[in-house]
Amino acid sequence: MIIQKERVSHMFRERIRQAYSRLSPNKKKVADFLMEFHHDAAFMTASQLARHLNVDVATVVRFAQDIGYAGYPALAREVQSLVKGELKAAHEFAAGKAKAESLFVKIMLEERENIEQSLMNIPADTVQQVVAILKAAKNIYIIAQGEALDLARFFATRLRLQGLQVETLSGDSVVLALALSGLTADDVVVGLGHSKFAVETAGAIRFARERGAKTVGLVSTHASPVAHVAESVILCPSKSMTPVLSFGSMASVMDAILQMIVLEQPDKAAEQQANFEQAYIELVKEQRENFVALEKDIARAG
């Protein structure tokens, strides 16, 4: 029953996602605000929301109708239901009354929200453009700071399995200078802006653009400094019930990009996988033979 209630209260997000491409610029402002700041919007009237976004009240009303509601009050009730559920969950957790199972469901539903928001906010042509420049790149440099560096390494490893030349870099200025000093227009620099503190990563992206390299930003919010300097920006929301930001949507976006690369060049992907497996078999065989020889040497010496 918990899951069913959650699904009902999340329906407005799915409706927005499905209608988003058809909305006017002002209606998209309403959609973006509801998706990113639903706590603030939940208890606003149509006129209050219109004033906040500097649009007409009629725009807010027509937006609600365009996504399948009789009017704005019906949409507002659904958003309020979601917020009340989140507040109740937070209260139960603070009081130590939340059961592990229901808490897990709520966390997973929030991860789903992050992915749904990515789907709504990422233009299809932007993703296709990113896939194209990664496939064509001479060298790919993925830059990240802090805990995002491990996610960058994960992405780099999977891209290397597709035959791409990829290097992972931290935000250290010396490391960046050594790696990026020879950048050309054939190279691509990807910056992970998982938090508002990715200043060094943003600086590297700006440097890369000045050198003529193509740049991509995977960011958790448009407020990230990386979002302000990268040519192609993909939003990967990281909203979480805790102070620890979620990596779920960013990892999902990375996986989707990788899968698109594989699907667009299936023969090359199959060849790369076969080469990897053959190399692994040969390496393991050689190591086993060396180990057997070492055992014999030890036995003779004994």
PDB file of C-alpha atoms in Angstrom, residues 13 17 57 92 123 136 155 167 177 189 194 283 301:
ATOM      1  CA  ARG A  13       6.219  14.289 -12.434  1.00  0.00           C
ATOM      2  CA  ARG A  17       7.963  14.668 -18.337  1.00  0.00           C
ATOM      3  CA  VAL A  57      -1.828  33.346 -13.714  1.00  0.00           C
ATOM      4  CA  GLU A  92       9.343   9.029  11.456  1.00  0.00           C
ATOM      5  CA  PRO A 123      17.246  17.318 -24.439  1.00  0.00           C
ATOM      6  CA  ALA A 136      35.062  10.686 -32.312  1.00  0.00           C
ATOM      7  CA  PHE A 155      32.946   5.768 -16.224  1.00  0.00           C
ATOM      8  CA  GLU A 167      42.206   9.223 -18.661  1.00  0.00           C
ATOM      9  CA  ALA A 177      48.552  21.071 -16.189  1.00  0.00           C
ATOM     10  CA  VAL A 189      37.187  17.027 -21.522  1.00  0.00           C
ATOM     11  CA  HIS A 194      28.480  16.745  -8.374  1.00  0.00           C
ATOM     12  CA  LEU A 283      47.381 -13.336 -18.912  1.00  0.00           C
ATOM     13  CA  ALA A 301      65.614 -25.745  -3.561  1.00  0.00           C
TER      14      ALA A 301
END
